[in-house]
Amino acid sequence: MFVLEQSFKVSYQYQVYFTEHLFDAENALLAQVFRSLVEPGYVARALFVVDEGVWTAHPVLGEQISRYFDTLKDLVVLAPEIIRVPGGEAVKNDRLQVERIVDAVNEYGIDRHSYLVAIGGGAVLDMAGYAAAISHRGVRHIRIPTTVLSQNDSGIGVKNSVNYKGKKNFLGTFVPPVAVINDSAFLQTLEDRDWRSGISEAVKVALIKDIAFFEWLDNQKDALANRAAEPMAHLIIKCADLHLQHIRGGDPFEFGSARPLDFGHWAAHKLEYLTNFELRHGEAVAIGIALDTVYSFLKGFISETDVLRVLNLFTVLGFGLSHEKLWEDDSRHLKAGLAEFREHLGGRLTITLLEALGKGIEVHEMDENLIEKAANYLKTYETSLRLSPSV
Amino acid sequence: MFVLEQSFKVSYQYQVYFTEHLFDAENALLAQVFRSLVEPGYVARALFVVDEGVWTAHPVLGEQISRYFDTLKDLVVLAPEIIRVPGGEAVKNDRLQVERIVDAVNEYGIDRHSYLVAIGGGAVLDMAGYAAAISHRGVRHIRIPTTVLSQNDSGIGVKNSVNYKGKKNFLGTFVPPVAVINDSAFLQTLEDRDWRSGISEAVKVALIKDIAFFEWLDNQKDALANRAAEPMAHLIIKCADLHLQHIRGGDPFEFGSARPLDFGHWAAHKLEYLTNFELRHGEAVAIGIALDTVYSFLKGFISETDVLRVLNLFTVLGFGLSHEKLWEDDSRHLKAGLAEFREHLGGRLTITLLEALGKGIEVHEMDENLIEKAANYLKTYETSLRLSPSV
């Protein structure tokens, strides 16, 4: 027996930019980004994939993109077609969408020195990022997230994916983008549900990592509920920063088992499926966080005052915190969801709970009776809210 | 405008083992490999994908695998099915093969802490590695290469791929395996063509990096042509070592432009397609190396003595060094192949030539007239061999 050892490190670096009206002729950011990325001697190509919802809400977007790139022809040439794809989770269930993008990469000669630029919500970025990652073993990918959720969380990280045979994110890779550009102007045209949805990931990361950020969220909850732009800008930068720190501080490609940013997500994933994605990811996450927060209280980790503070924050922000699928049949669905999550993790369960507001703790077992109690606690909480709407 | 900077490094480490009769009950290697890889507290699962050609040549393989894993049940459980796939390039053209593996990953609960083990030639490893890389954002992949080419080159590296719409390796990723195990017993049942084919990658790496290795190959050419096991074992270890060094010393995931291990490959890729993969990869590479070696001479970089030494080495090993597709229509196909390679690289050509035996040099232009001359040189060389078979 003879052995050769292989070991090496791969370095990744990218910027997450925050701007407004990215494609305005006067906004020099995107030109600068390409100037910093394209190697001397190359003329790169860029293929845009745009979320249909964004396209409809911004009818001049296509024209603006064309005009912007007219001035950059010595550096980067726009593909003759902008690909529009449906927004929302549906785009991740339809394998033909990935194929359309891969075919366009082929047709328009997008090579490993060229760029696939995706504009849209988290689902579109996940799907387009996957297509970019597998084409030519990875063409360069620039993400332009347009929702609160994708700007502060899913769009700035290193994962991409599509669903397969009813399993969420079954196919995907870990491949960092070469740049992320958050344009706050896109947030103005969001539906209320999408504005709100993204806030739950901020609450999540505050609850497990940063009590000061939680206090700030609690102070700003009315302004955020009323769609004030300034606290939202702060929220997104703060949450994005915590998220980026988590990635670089830990195990970016998740080779190990710890995934502490999954707080509240085991139940959320199950709820999304049970409701056929009628619940937005952020809405399901709010319920998942509420459930695991109540569970942390029932387990004796935190006080009921803490629980009620978290539930009140979500309620003021406009989230519903319960759903019949939680308690139906003695919480059968939740128990099944926990078993599936255990399998997803490779047989050994790791769940993040709260040992205090602002401090997560990992556990490897959950008590099914307490899960059922937590679900019923949320049911009672919501019922009491409906009975006394002044709360 | 505001910016958050992200940067991190991802560490990869894996062993390339050399053994004989891996699945013999007395061979403890595979058990040791799993003992070193499976985390405490886990019982992993293993799904095997086996090249149909290997399965046929080793009729007891399936039984041996089952028996071997019977003793490891506390550590790793074998999936109830061993998946057999066709060998050779065809397996990379058929998208249903990837789907079969992904479906089995789903059905047999192969998670991110479980193992997809592929046994076969380079094409099977490329395809199975791709399926492993995209399932659950990457399940752990162990490669057991069974040909000279895959044991010394393609099977030990960090790439995987399938073909798409007639484009070689159009879909794929860079994902290192968690272990590679080279079993020399598999080489004994190879056809002569496959035994020979893998040697051309050794000649390639010797010519551009290591004159001592080239001298050794030149000394051993008769023994290698006669299928002597010992020099082949040395060749594989030496070539694998040079290949692993190249990966870790440079740009493992090829973010930049330099790909010096592509010596001889631009013409080889074109020839494989033009012959509908009737030419094996290694056979096409031998012709590609011969062509670029002659070109290096015509360009004045090396002497004709050097050229004839290289051509003679290949000839003694049993390679044909010319093909009508090289010179047909004034080498039209080669000229087109060069243009395609330029596009594949993103517009800027980088070709490795020889400035001496054992020393590669990168150039960014090639002269079409000299390419045509080089093709005709090979035609004349082969014709003269046929006229004087004693050479």
Short mmCIF file of C-alpha atoms in Angstrom, two decimals, chain B residues 82-332:
data_model
loop_
_atom_site.label_atom_id
_atom_site.label_comp_id
_atom_site.label_asym_id
_atom_site.label_seq_id
_atom_site.Cartn_x
_atom_site.Cartn_y
_atom_site.Cartn_z
CA ILE B 82 -25.31 -1.55 -6.89
CA ILE B 83 -25.88 0.67 -9.89
CA ARG B 84 -24.25 -0.48 -13.11
CA VAL B 85 -23.69 2.05 -15.89
CA PRO B 86 -22.23 1.75 -19.39
CA GLY B 87 -18.54 2.55 -19.67
CA GLY B 88 -16.84 4.93 -22.07
CA GLU B 89 -17.76 8.38 -23.33
CA ALA B 90 -21.36 7.33 -24.14
CA VAL B 91 -22.24 7.44 -20.44
CA LYS B 92 -21.45 11.17 -20.40
CA ASN B 93 -23.78 11.86 -23.34
CA ASP B 94 -26.85 10.25 -21.76
CA ARG B 95 -28.48 12.54 -19.21
CA LEU B 96 -30.63 9.68 -17.90
CA GLN B 97 -27.52 8.14 -16.33
CA VAL B 98 -27.03 11.15 -14.04
CA GLU B 99 -30.72 11.04 -13.21
CA ARG B 100 -30.56 7.35 -12.29
CA ILE B 101 -27.81 8.07 -9.77
CA VAL B 102 -29.51 11.16 -8.34
CA ASP B 103 -32.71 9.13 -7.95
CA ALA B 104 -30.82 6.38 -6.14
CA VAL B 105 -29.22 8.99 -3.85
CA ASN B 106 -32.75 10.08 -3.01
CA GLU B 107 -34.22 6.58 -2.68
CA TYR B 108 -31.44 5.14 -0.53
CA GLY B 109 -31.06 8.16 1.74
CA ILE B 110 -27.50 9.06 0.74
CA ASP B 111 -27.02 12.31 2.66
CA ARG B 112 -24.11 14.75 3.01
CA HIS B 113 -22.46 12.41 5.52
CA SER B 114 -22.82 9.38 3.26
CA TYR B 115 -20.79 8.10 0.34
CA LEU B 116 -21.18 7.63 -3.35
CA VAL B 117 -18.43 5.23 -4.44
CA ALA B 118 -17.73 4.96 -8.16
CA ILE B 119 -15.70 2.16 -9.75
CA GLY B 120 -14.73 2.53 -13.38
CA GLY B 121 -12.92 4.36 -16.12
CA GLY B 122 -12.62 8.12 -16.42
CA ALA B 123 -15.98 8.68 -18.12
CA VAL B 124 -17.92 6.78 -15.44
CA LEU B 125 -16.03 8.64 -12.68
CA ASP B 126 -16.72 11.99 -14.37
CA MET B 127 -20.42 11.27 -14.64
CA ALA B 128 -20.90 9.71 -11.20
CA GLY B 129 -18.79 12.48 -9.62
CA TYR B 130 -21.08 15.06 -11.19
CA ALA B 131 -24.16 13.30 -9.81
CA ALA B 132 -22.51 13.21 -6.37
CA ALA B 133 -21.54 16.89 -6.58
CA ILE B 134 -25.04 18.18 -7.33
CA SER B 135 -26.99 15.89 -4.96
CA HIS B 136 -27.69 17.62 -1.63
CA ARG B 137 -25.11 20.23 -2.70
CA GLY B 138 -22.54 17.45 -2.62
CA VAL B 139 -22.52 13.99 -1.08
CA ARG B 140 -19.13 12.51 -0.28
CA HIS B 141 -17.47 10.90 -3.24
CA ILE B 142 -14.91 8.08 -3.29
CA ARG B 143 -13.32 7.21 -6.62
CA ILE B 144 -11.95 3.82 -7.55
CA PRO B 145 -10.42 4.32 -11.01
CA THR B 146 -9.90 1.16 -13.02
CA THR B 147 -7.95 2.30 -16.10
CA VAL B 148 -4.42 3.61 -16.54
CA LEU B 149 -5.77 6.99 -17.61
CA SER B 150 -8.12 7.41 -14.66
CA GLN B 151 -5.57 6.09 -12.13
CA ASN B 152 -2.84 8.50 -13.18
CA ASP B 153 -4.84 11.52 -14.29
CA SER B 154 -8.58 12.09 -14.59
CA GLY B 155 -9.71 10.02 -11.60
CA ILE B 156 -7.43 11.62 -9.02
CA GLY B 157 -8.22 15.28 -9.69
CA VAL B 158 -10.95 17.72 -8.73
CA LYS B 159 -13.17 17.88 -11.82
CA ASN B 160 -16.32 16.08 -12.83
CA SER B 161 -18.57 16.53 -15.85
CA VAL B 162 -21.01 15.28 -18.43
CA ASN B 163 -21.46 16.29 -22.05
CA TYR B 164 -24.43 18.37 -23.16
CA LYS B 165 -25.76 19.03 -26.65
CA GLY B 166 -22.64 17.62 -28.23
CA LYS B 167 -20.29 19.76 -26.15
CA LYS B 168 -17.74 17.83 -24.14
CA ASN B 169 -17.76 18.51 -20.40
CA PHE B 170 -20.28 21.34 -20.83
CA LEU B 171 -21.90 20.58 -17.47
CA GLY B 172 -19.75 19.92 -14.43
CA THR B 173 -18.22 21.23 -11.24
CA PHE B 174 -14.94 21.38 -9.35
CA VAL B 175 -15.40 19.18 -6.28
CA PRO B 176 -12.56 17.10 -4.85
CA PRO B 177 -13.28 13.50 -3.85
CA VAL B 178 -12.85 12.51 -0.18
CA ALA B 179 -10.60 9.62 -1.22
CA VAL B 180 -9.22 7.91 -4.33
CA ILE B 181 -8.21 4.25 -4.32
CA ASN B 182 -6.17 2.86 -7.21
CA ASP B 183 -6.34 -0.94 -7.40
CA SER B 184 -3.71 -2.29 -9.81
CA ALA B 185 -5.60 -5.59 -10.21
CA PHE B 186 -8.14 -3.80 -12.39
CA LEU B 187 -5.42 -2.98 -14.93
CA GLN B 188 -4.79 -6.65 -15.71
CA THR B 189 -8.14 -7.08 -17.46
CA LEU B 190 -7.87 -3.94 -19.61
CA GLU B 191 -7.87 -4.20 -23.38
CA ASP B 192 -4.52 -3.30 -24.93
CA ARG B 193 -5.95 -0.03 -26.23
CA ASP B 194 -6.94 1.05 -22.72
CA TRP B 195 -3.65 -0.06 -21.20
CA ARG B 196 -1.83 2.03 -23.80
CA SER B 197 -4.17 5.03 -23.84
CA GLY B 198 -3.40 6.13 -20.31
CA ILE B 199 0.31 6.34 -21.03
CA SER B 200 -0.09 9.41 -23.24
CA GLU B 201 -0.98 11.60 -20.23
CA ALA B 202 2.23 10.43 -18.57
CA VAL B 203 4.21 11.38 -21.69
CA LYS B 204 2.43 14.73 -21.68
CA VAL B 205 3.28 15.64 -18.10
CA ALA B 206 6.85 14.38 -18.55
CA LEU B 207 7.34 16.48 -21.68
CA ILE B 208 6.17 19.74 -20.10
CA LYS B 209 7.49 19.26 -16.55
CA ASP B 210 10.03 16.53 -15.95
CA ILE B 211 12.84 15.50 -18.32
CA ALA B 212 13.99 12.73 -15.94
CA PHE B 213 10.55 11.15 -16.12
CA PHE B 214 10.66 11.42 -19.91
CA GLU B 215 14.05 9.65 -19.98
CA TRP B 216 12.63 6.93 -17.74
CA LEU B 217 9.61 6.50 -20.03
CA ASP B 218 11.92 6.29 -23.04
CA ASN B 219 13.95 3.57 -21.29
CA GLN B 220 10.87 1.59 -20.27
CA LYS B 221 8.95 1.89 -23.53
CA ASP B 222 9.40 -1.74 -24.58
CA ALA B 223 8.46 -3.10 -21.15
CA LEU B 224 5.41 -0.82 -21.04
CA ALA B 225 4.39 -1.91 -24.53
CA ASN B 226 4.64 -5.52 -23.33
CA ARG B 227 2.34 -4.82 -20.39
CA ALA B 228 4.92 -5.23 -17.64
CA ALA B 229 3.16 -4.54 -14.34
CA GLU B 230 6.06 -3.05 -12.41
CA PRO B 231 7.00 -0.12 -14.65
CA MET B 232 3.27 0.59 -15.07
CA ALA B 233 2.86 0.82 -11.28
CA HIS B 234 5.77 3.26 -11.15
CA LEU B 235 4.41 5.26 -14.10
CA ILE B 236 1.01 5.65 -12.46
CA ILE B 237 2.36 6.77 -9.08
CA LYS B 238 4.82 9.20 -10.69
CA CYS B 239 2.23 10.67 -13.06
CA ALA B 240 -0.42 10.90 -10.33
CA ASP B 241 2.08 12.67 -8.07
CA LEU B 242 2.98 15.24 -10.74
CA HIS B 243 -0.71 15.77 -11.42
CA LEU B 244 -1.56 16.29 -7.73
CA GLN B 245 1.36 18.70 -7.37
CA HIS B 246 0.12 20.67 -10.32
CA ILE B 247 -3.35 21.00 -8.83
CA ARG B 248 -2.22 22.15 -5.40
CA GLY B 249 0.62 24.31 -6.71
CA GLY B 250 -1.52 26.34 -9.03
CA ASP B 251 -5.13 27.26 -9.34
CA PRO B 252 -7.06 24.10 -8.35
CA PHE B 253 -10.46 25.31 -9.51
CA GLU B 254 -9.07 27.11 -12.60
CA PHE B 255 -10.38 30.59 -11.86
CA GLY B 256 -7.58 32.10 -13.98
CA SER B 257 -6.56 31.37 -17.56
CA ALA B 258 -3.44 29.23 -17.34
CA ARG B 259 -4.06 25.53 -17.88
CA PRO B 260 -0.62 24.16 -18.77
CA LEU B 261 -1.75 20.53 -18.35
CA ASP B 262 -3.78 21.04 -21.52
CA PHE B 263 -0.67 20.40 -23.65
CA GLY B 264 -1.76 18.57 -26.79
CA HIS B 265 -5.41 18.73 -25.81
CA TRP B 266 -6.84 21.37 -28.13
CA ALA B 267 -6.40 19.13 -31.17
CA ALA B 268 -7.21 15.99 -29.15
CA HIS B 269 -10.68 17.26 -28.16
CA LYS B 270 -11.48 18.06 -31.78
CA LEU B 271 -10.27 14.66 -32.98
CA GLU B 272 -12.38 12.82 -30.41
CA TYR B 273 -15.47 14.58 -31.72
CA LEU B 274 -14.57 14.22 -35.39
CA THR B 275 -14.16 10.48 -34.91
CA ASN B 276 -17.31 10.24 -32.83
CA PHE B 277 -15.15 9.03 -29.92
CA GLU B 278 -13.88 6.09 -31.92
CA LEU B 279 -10.47 7.40 -30.90
CA ARG B 280 -9.97 6.94 -27.16
CA HIS B 281 -9.08 10.11 -25.23
CA GLY B 282 -5.51 8.89 -24.72
CA GLU B 283 -5.12 8.01 -28.40
CA ALA B 284 -6.31 11.45 -29.42
CA VAL B 285 -4.00 13.05 -26.85
CA ALA B 286 -1.01 11.16 -28.28
CA ILE B 287 -1.79 12.63 -31.72
CA GLY B 288 -2.35 16.08 -30.17
CA ILE B 289 0.99 15.92 -28.38
CA ALA B 290 2.72 14.74 -31.55
CA LEU B 291 1.19 17.65 -33.46
CA ASP B 292 2.21 20.30 -30.92
CA THR B 293 5.67 18.76 -30.60
CA VAL B 294 6.18 18.99 -34.37
CA TYR B 295 4.78 22.54 -34.27
CA SER B 296 7.30 23.41 -31.53
CA PHE B 297 10.06 22.18 -33.86
CA LEU B 298 8.69 24.07 -36.89
CA LYS B 299 8.53 27.18 -34.69
CA GLY B 300 12.23 26.69 -33.89
CA PHE B 301 11.81 25.88 -30.19
CA ILE B 302 13.16 22.30 -30.27
CA SER B 303 15.33 20.23 -32.63
CA GLU B 304 14.16 17.61 -35.10
CA THR B 305 16.09 15.01 -33.07
CA ASP B 306 13.86 15.87 -30.11
CA VAL B 307 10.73 15.52 -32.26
CA LEU B 308 11.75 12.13 -33.62
CA ARG B 309 12.51 10.89 -30.14
CA VAL B 310 8.97 11.77 -28.99
CA LEU B 311 7.34 10.30 -32.10
CA ASN B 312 9.40 7.12 -31.74
CA LEU B 313 8.42 6.74 -28.08
CA PHE B 314 4.73 6.90 -29.01
CA THR B 315 5.23 4.55 -31.95
CA VAL B 316 6.97 1.89 -29.87
CA LEU B 317 4.19 2.17 -27.30
CA GLY B 318 1.79 1.32 -30.11
CA PHE B 319 0.11 4.67 -30.78
CA GLY B 320 -0.90 5.82 -34.23
CA LEU B 321 0.24 9.43 -34.69
CA SER B 322 -1.79 10.67 -37.58
CA HIS B 323 -5.35 10.70 -38.78
CA GLU B 324 -6.94 11.85 -42.03
CA LYS B 325 -8.95 14.46 -40.12
CA LEU B 326 -5.66 16.24 -39.43
CA TRP B 327 -4.74 17.09 -42.99
CA GLU B 328 -8.05 16.76 -44.91
CA ASP B 329 -9.07 20.03 -46.68
CA ASP B 330 -5.80 21.80 -45.80
CA SER B 331 -6.30 20.99 -42.11
CA ARG B 332 -9.65 22.79 -42.03
#
